[in-house]
Each structure stands twice: as structure tokens, then as C-alpha cells.
GROMACS .gro file of C-alpha atoms in nm:
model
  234
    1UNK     CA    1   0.000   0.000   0.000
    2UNK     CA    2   0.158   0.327  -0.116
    3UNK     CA    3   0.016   0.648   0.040
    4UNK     CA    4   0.143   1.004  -0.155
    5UNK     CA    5  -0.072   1.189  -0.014
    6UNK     CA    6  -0.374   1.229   0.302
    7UNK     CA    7  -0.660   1.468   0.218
    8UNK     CA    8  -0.866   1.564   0.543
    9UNK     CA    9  -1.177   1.715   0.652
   10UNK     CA   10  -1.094   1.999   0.922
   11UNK     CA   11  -1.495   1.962   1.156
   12UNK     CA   12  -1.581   1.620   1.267
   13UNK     CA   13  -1.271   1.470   1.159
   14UNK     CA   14  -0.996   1.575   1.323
   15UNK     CA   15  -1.170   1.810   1.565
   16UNK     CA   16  -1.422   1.682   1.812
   17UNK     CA   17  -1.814   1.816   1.825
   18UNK     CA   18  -1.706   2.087   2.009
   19UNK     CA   19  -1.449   2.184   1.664
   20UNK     CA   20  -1.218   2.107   1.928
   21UNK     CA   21  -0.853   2.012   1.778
   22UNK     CA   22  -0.726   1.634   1.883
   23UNK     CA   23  -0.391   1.641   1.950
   24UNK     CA   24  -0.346   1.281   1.865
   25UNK     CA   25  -0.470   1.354   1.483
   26UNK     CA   26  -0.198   1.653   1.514
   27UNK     CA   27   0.086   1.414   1.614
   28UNK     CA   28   0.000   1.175   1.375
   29UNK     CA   29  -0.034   1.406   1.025
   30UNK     CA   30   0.299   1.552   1.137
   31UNK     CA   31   0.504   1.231   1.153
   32UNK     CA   32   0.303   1.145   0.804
   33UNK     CA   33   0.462   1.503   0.725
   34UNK     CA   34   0.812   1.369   0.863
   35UNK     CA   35   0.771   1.063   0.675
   36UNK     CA   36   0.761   1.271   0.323
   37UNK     CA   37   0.405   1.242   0.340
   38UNK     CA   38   0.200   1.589   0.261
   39UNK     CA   39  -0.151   1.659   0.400
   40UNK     CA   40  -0.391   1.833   0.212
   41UNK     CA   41  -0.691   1.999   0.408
   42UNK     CA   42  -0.996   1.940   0.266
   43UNK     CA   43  -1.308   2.083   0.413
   44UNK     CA   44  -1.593   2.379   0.385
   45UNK     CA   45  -1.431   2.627   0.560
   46UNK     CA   46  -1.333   2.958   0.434
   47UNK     CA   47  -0.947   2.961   0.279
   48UNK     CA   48  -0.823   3.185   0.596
   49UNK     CA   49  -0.946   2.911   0.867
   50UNK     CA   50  -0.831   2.596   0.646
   51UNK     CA   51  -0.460   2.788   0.540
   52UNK     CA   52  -0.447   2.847   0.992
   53UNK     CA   53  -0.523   2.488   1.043
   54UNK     CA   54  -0.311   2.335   0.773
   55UNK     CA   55  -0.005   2.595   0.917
   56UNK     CA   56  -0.040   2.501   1.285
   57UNK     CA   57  -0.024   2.151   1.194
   58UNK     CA   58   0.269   2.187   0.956
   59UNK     CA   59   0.076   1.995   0.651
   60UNK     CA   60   0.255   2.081   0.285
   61UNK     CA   61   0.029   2.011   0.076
   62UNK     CA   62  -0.250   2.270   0.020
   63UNK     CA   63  -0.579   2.320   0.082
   64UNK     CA   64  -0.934   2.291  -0.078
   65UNK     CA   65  -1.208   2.497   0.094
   66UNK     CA   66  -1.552   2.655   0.084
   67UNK     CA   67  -1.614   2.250  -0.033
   68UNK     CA   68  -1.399   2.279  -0.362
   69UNK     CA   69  -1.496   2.622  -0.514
   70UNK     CA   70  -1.150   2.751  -0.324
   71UNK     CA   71  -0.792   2.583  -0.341
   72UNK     CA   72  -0.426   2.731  -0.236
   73UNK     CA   73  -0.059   2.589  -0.188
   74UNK     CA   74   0.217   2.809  -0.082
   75UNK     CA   75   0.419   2.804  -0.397
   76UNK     CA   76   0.170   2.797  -0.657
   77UNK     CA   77  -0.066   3.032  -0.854
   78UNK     CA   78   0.192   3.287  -0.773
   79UNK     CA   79   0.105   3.239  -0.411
   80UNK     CA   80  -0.254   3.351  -0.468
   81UNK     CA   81  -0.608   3.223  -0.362
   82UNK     CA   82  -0.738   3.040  -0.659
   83UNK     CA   83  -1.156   3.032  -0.735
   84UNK     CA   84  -1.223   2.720  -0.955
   85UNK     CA   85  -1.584   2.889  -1.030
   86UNK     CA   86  -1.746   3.190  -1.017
   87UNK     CA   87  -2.031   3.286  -0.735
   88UNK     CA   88  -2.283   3.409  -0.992
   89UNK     CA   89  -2.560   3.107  -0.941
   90UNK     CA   90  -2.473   3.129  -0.579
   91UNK     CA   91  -2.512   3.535  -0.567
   92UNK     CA   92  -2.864   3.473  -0.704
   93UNK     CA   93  -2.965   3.202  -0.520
   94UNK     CA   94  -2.840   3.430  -0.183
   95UNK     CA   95  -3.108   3.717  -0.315
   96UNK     CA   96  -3.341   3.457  -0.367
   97UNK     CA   97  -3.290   3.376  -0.027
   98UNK     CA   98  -3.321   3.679   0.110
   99UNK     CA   99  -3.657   3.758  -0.043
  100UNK     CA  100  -3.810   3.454   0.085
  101UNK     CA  101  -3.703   3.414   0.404
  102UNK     CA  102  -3.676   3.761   0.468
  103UNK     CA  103  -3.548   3.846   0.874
  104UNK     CA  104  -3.484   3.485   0.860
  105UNK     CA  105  -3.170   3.517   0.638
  106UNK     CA  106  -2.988   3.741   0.833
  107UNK     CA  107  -3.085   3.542   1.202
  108UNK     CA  108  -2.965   3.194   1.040
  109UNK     CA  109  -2.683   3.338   0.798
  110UNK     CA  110  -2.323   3.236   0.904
  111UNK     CA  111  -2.085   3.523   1.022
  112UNK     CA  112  -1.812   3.451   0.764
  113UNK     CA  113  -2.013   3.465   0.473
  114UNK     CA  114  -1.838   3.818   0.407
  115UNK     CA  115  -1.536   3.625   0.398
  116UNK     CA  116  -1.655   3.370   0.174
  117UNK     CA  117  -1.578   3.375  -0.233
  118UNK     CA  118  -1.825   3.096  -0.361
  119UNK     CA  119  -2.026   2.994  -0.119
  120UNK     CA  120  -2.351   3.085   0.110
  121UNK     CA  121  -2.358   2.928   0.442
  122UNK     CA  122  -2.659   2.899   0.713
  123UNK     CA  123  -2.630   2.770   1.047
  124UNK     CA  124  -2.797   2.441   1.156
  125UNK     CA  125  -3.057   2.653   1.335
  126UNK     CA  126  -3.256   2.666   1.000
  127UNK     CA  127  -3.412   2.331   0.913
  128UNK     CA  128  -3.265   2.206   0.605
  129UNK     CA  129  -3.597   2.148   0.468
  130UNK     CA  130  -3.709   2.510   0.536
  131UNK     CA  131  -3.373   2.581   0.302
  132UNK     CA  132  -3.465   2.372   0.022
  133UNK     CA  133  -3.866   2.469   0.060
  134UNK     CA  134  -3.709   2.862  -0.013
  135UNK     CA  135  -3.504   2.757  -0.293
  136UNK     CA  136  -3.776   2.543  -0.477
  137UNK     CA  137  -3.855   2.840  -0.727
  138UNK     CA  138  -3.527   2.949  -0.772
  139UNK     CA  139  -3.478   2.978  -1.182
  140UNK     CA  140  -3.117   2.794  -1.158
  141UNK     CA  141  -3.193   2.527  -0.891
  142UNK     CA  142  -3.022   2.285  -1.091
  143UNK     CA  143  -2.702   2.436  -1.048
  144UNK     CA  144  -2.640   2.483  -0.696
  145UNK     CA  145  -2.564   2.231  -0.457
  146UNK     CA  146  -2.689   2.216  -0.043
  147UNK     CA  147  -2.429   2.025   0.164
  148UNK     CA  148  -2.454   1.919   0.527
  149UNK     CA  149  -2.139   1.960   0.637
  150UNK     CA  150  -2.283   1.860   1.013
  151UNK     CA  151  -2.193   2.188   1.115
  152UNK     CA  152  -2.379   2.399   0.873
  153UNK     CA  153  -2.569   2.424   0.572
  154UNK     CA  154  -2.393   2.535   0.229
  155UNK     CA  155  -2.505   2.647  -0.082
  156UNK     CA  156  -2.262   2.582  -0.332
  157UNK     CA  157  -2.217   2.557  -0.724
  158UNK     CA  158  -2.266   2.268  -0.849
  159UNK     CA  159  -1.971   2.288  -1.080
  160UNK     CA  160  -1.730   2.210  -0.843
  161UNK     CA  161  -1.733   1.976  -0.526
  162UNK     CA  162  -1.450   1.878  -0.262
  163UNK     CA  163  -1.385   1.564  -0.516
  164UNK     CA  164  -1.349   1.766  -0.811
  165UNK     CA  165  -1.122   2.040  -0.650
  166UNK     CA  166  -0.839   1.807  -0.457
  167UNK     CA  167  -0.825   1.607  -0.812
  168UNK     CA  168  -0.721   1.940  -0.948
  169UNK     CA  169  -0.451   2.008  -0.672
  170UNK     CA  170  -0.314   1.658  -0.691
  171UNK     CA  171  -0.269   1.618  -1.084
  172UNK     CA  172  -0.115   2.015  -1.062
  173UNK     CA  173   0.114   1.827  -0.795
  174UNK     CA  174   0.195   1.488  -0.959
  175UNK     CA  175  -0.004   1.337  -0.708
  176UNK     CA  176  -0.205   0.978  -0.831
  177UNK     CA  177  -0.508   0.946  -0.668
  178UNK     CA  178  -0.573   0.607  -0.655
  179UNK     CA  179  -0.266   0.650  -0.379
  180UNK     CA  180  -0.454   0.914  -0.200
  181UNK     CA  181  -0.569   0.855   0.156
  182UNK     CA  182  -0.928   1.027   0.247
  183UNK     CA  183  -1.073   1.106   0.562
  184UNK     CA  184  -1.396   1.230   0.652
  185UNK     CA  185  -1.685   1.191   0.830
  186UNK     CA  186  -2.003   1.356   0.657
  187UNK     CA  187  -2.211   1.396   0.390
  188UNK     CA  188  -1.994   1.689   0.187
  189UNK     CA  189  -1.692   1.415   0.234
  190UNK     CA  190  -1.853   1.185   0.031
  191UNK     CA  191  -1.701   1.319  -0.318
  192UNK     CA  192  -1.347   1.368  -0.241
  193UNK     CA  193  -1.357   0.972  -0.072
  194UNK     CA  194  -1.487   0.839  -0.407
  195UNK     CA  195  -1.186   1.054  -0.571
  196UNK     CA  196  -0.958   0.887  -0.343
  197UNK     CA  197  -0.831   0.522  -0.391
  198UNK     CA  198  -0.812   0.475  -0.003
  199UNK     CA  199  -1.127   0.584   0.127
  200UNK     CA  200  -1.154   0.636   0.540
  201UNK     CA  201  -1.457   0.660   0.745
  202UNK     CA  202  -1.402   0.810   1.120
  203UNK     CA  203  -1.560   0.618   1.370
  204UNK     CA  204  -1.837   0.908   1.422
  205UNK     CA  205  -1.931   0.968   1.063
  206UNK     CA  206  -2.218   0.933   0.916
  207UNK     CA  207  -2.412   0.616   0.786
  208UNK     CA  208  -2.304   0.661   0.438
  209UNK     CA  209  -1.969   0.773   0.418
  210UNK     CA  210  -1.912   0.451   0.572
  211UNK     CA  211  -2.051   0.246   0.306
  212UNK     CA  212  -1.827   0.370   0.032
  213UNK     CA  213  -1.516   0.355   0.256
  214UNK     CA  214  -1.261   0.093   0.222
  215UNK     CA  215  -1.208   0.141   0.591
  216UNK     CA  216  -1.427   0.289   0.927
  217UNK     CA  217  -1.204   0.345   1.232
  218UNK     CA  218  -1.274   0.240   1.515
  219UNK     CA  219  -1.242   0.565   1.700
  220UNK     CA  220  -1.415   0.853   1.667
  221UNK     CA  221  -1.304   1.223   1.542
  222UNK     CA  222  -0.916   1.260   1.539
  223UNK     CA  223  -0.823   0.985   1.701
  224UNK     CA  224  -0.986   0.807   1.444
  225UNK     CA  225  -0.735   1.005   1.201
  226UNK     CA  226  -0.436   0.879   1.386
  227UNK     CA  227  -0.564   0.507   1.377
  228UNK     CA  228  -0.554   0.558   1.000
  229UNK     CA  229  -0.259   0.696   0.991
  230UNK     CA  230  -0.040   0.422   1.193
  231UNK     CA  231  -0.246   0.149   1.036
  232UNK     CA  232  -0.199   0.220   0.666
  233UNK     CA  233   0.022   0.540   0.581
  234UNK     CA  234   0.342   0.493   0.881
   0.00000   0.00000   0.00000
């Protein structure tokens, strides 16, 4: 088993339900580090929390956020924040939004959407049916995207996903990804793990990430990252 690279969600992966860091996930993606092998973070956030993460950790190699429509590695792109699509169906589908849910959008909106370059996010306070109930007239439906990240909700183009984005960063790297190690745990893991030839389930994730993984910890959260690790990449 060759591993070139780990890709890894940030929230429910290797931090806890309280987005709570485990050290033990931190200690184990740096000796993958030590061992020549780079960590990519993979995950919804916005590109400032995911490039904090992936530099307190020490991971080399990059990061895809706001669930693919954002990537960045030191190095590349002449060191600039790359958008693999633009926000235009997302832009409308946030007006939409705010017409039909009116106060609503601005109680359940999340506080780095000012931050965020392709993406709308809502907090898990507003019932993901009362989301897609808003956005059943919208004139481009078909092209955006709702994740459950567990967290929060995301509207997101449909053009791009988590799968398509670190597929992207890895060929631009060299990087096969049938020798590509994912973890997650929830539903907006689910396309980067099928991208991935080694496909890891955390002990806490959801129903069916588990059923397309080659492998479900037995622990939960990041210590479920570190059992990866020592079993198949150290």
C-alpha cells in the first residue's frame, strides 16, 4: 500500500463536536509530514481558517475549501487564492434567499459569509428542509448544490465539489489518486472519498460515508485520524 498523499476534513474529523482540535490527529499528520508524506486539508471552511489549520499543523500540501470552489498551496498560482468557479448562481440564489425568508436570512446566515468567495452558508438553526422549501422556485436550482457539512448548511455551485477540487490540486502536484488517503466523516466528504483510492470513514461519521469507505475506524473524530494513519500510511 503506497500512500502520496492524506486529504482531510478539518470539523468532525480531526476536531471533536465541540471543533475542538485532537492532538493525537496533530501528532499523527505531522510524523506522516516527517515521513515525506504531505496533508492536504480538505473541508468547507473559508481559505483563511483551512490555510491556519493546515499551518499550525505543519501539513505541505494545500488546501481545498468553501467544499472545492477555493484551493491554495504556498508556492503555486503565484502564491494567490485560486476560485475554480465563479459565485454568480450562488449570488442569485443568496437574493433569492433573502426575499423569501426575509429576517430569517440574516438570524440563520453564518458570520463569515463576508469572507466567503463561492459559497452561502446557514447555520444548523434553520431546518434544512425550510432551506430547500425557499429555494424550490429558484430559476437555476439545478445548479447549486446544499451540503450538510454537520456543522452547517452550504449552498454551493454545483460545478465544483470537494472531489473535483483536490483532483485538481493533486494532478497540478503529480499526485495519483488512486494512492490518495481520504478522511472524513459527513455527507460533503462523500465526493473527495470516491476521488480517493483509499477511502476512510471516522468512527463518528455518518451512515453513508461509511458504506463507500474501504475502511471505518474504530475511533471517533481525530483519534480516528491517527488510527488511519499508523495502520496504513506509517
Amino acid at each position: 500500500m503506497t500512500i502520496e498523499a492524506i486529504a482531510v476534513d478539518i470539523d468532525g474529523t480531526i476536531t471533536d463536536d465541540e471543533r475542538k482540535i485532537c492532538i493525537s490527529a496533530i501528532e499523527a499528520l505531522r510524523k506522516a509530514e516527517e515521513a515525506g508524506i504531505p496533508t492536504i486539508i480538505v473541508t468547507g471552511n473559508v481559505v483563511n481558517y483551512a490555510y491556519a489549520t493546515e499551518v499550525l499543523i505543519g501539513c505541505s500540501g494545500g488546501i481545498v475549501c468553501e467544499n472545492g470552489g477555493v484551493v491554495f498551496k504556498e508556492g503555486e498560482n503565484n502564491n494567490a487564492v485560486e476560485t475554480l468557479v465563479e459565485k454568480d448562481f450562488v449570488s442569485s440564489a443568496e437574493n433569492h434567499l433573502k426575499e423569501k425568508l426575509g429576517k430569517k436570512f440574516d438570524i440563520h446566515a453564518s458570520h463569515d459569509n463576508m469572507y466567503r468567495l463561492t459559497e452561502t452558508v446557514f447555520y444548523k438553526t434553520l431546518a434544512r428542509e425550510k432551506l430547500e422549501e425557499a429555494l424550490n422556485d429558484f430559476k437555476y436550482r439545478d445548479e447549486i448544490e446544499i451540503y450538510d457539512s454537520g456543522f452547517a448548511l452550504h449552498v454551493t455551485d454545483k460545478r465544483v465539489n470537494k472531489g473535483t477540487s483536490l483532483r485538481y490540486l493533486c494532478e497540478r502536484n503529480g499526485i495519483n489518486m488512486e494512492n490518495v488517503m481520504a478522511i472524513g466523516d459527513s455527507q460533503n466528504d462523500e465526493d473527495f472519498l470516491k476521488e480517493a483510492g483509499y477511502k476512510i470513514a471516522v468512527g463518528n461519521a455518518e451512515d453513508k460515508l461509511k458504506q463507500i469507505s474501504t475502511y471505518t475506524c474504530e475511533k471517533m473524530y481525530g483519534d480516528g485520524v491517527a488510527e488511519a494513519i499508523e495502520k496504513f500510511a506509517l
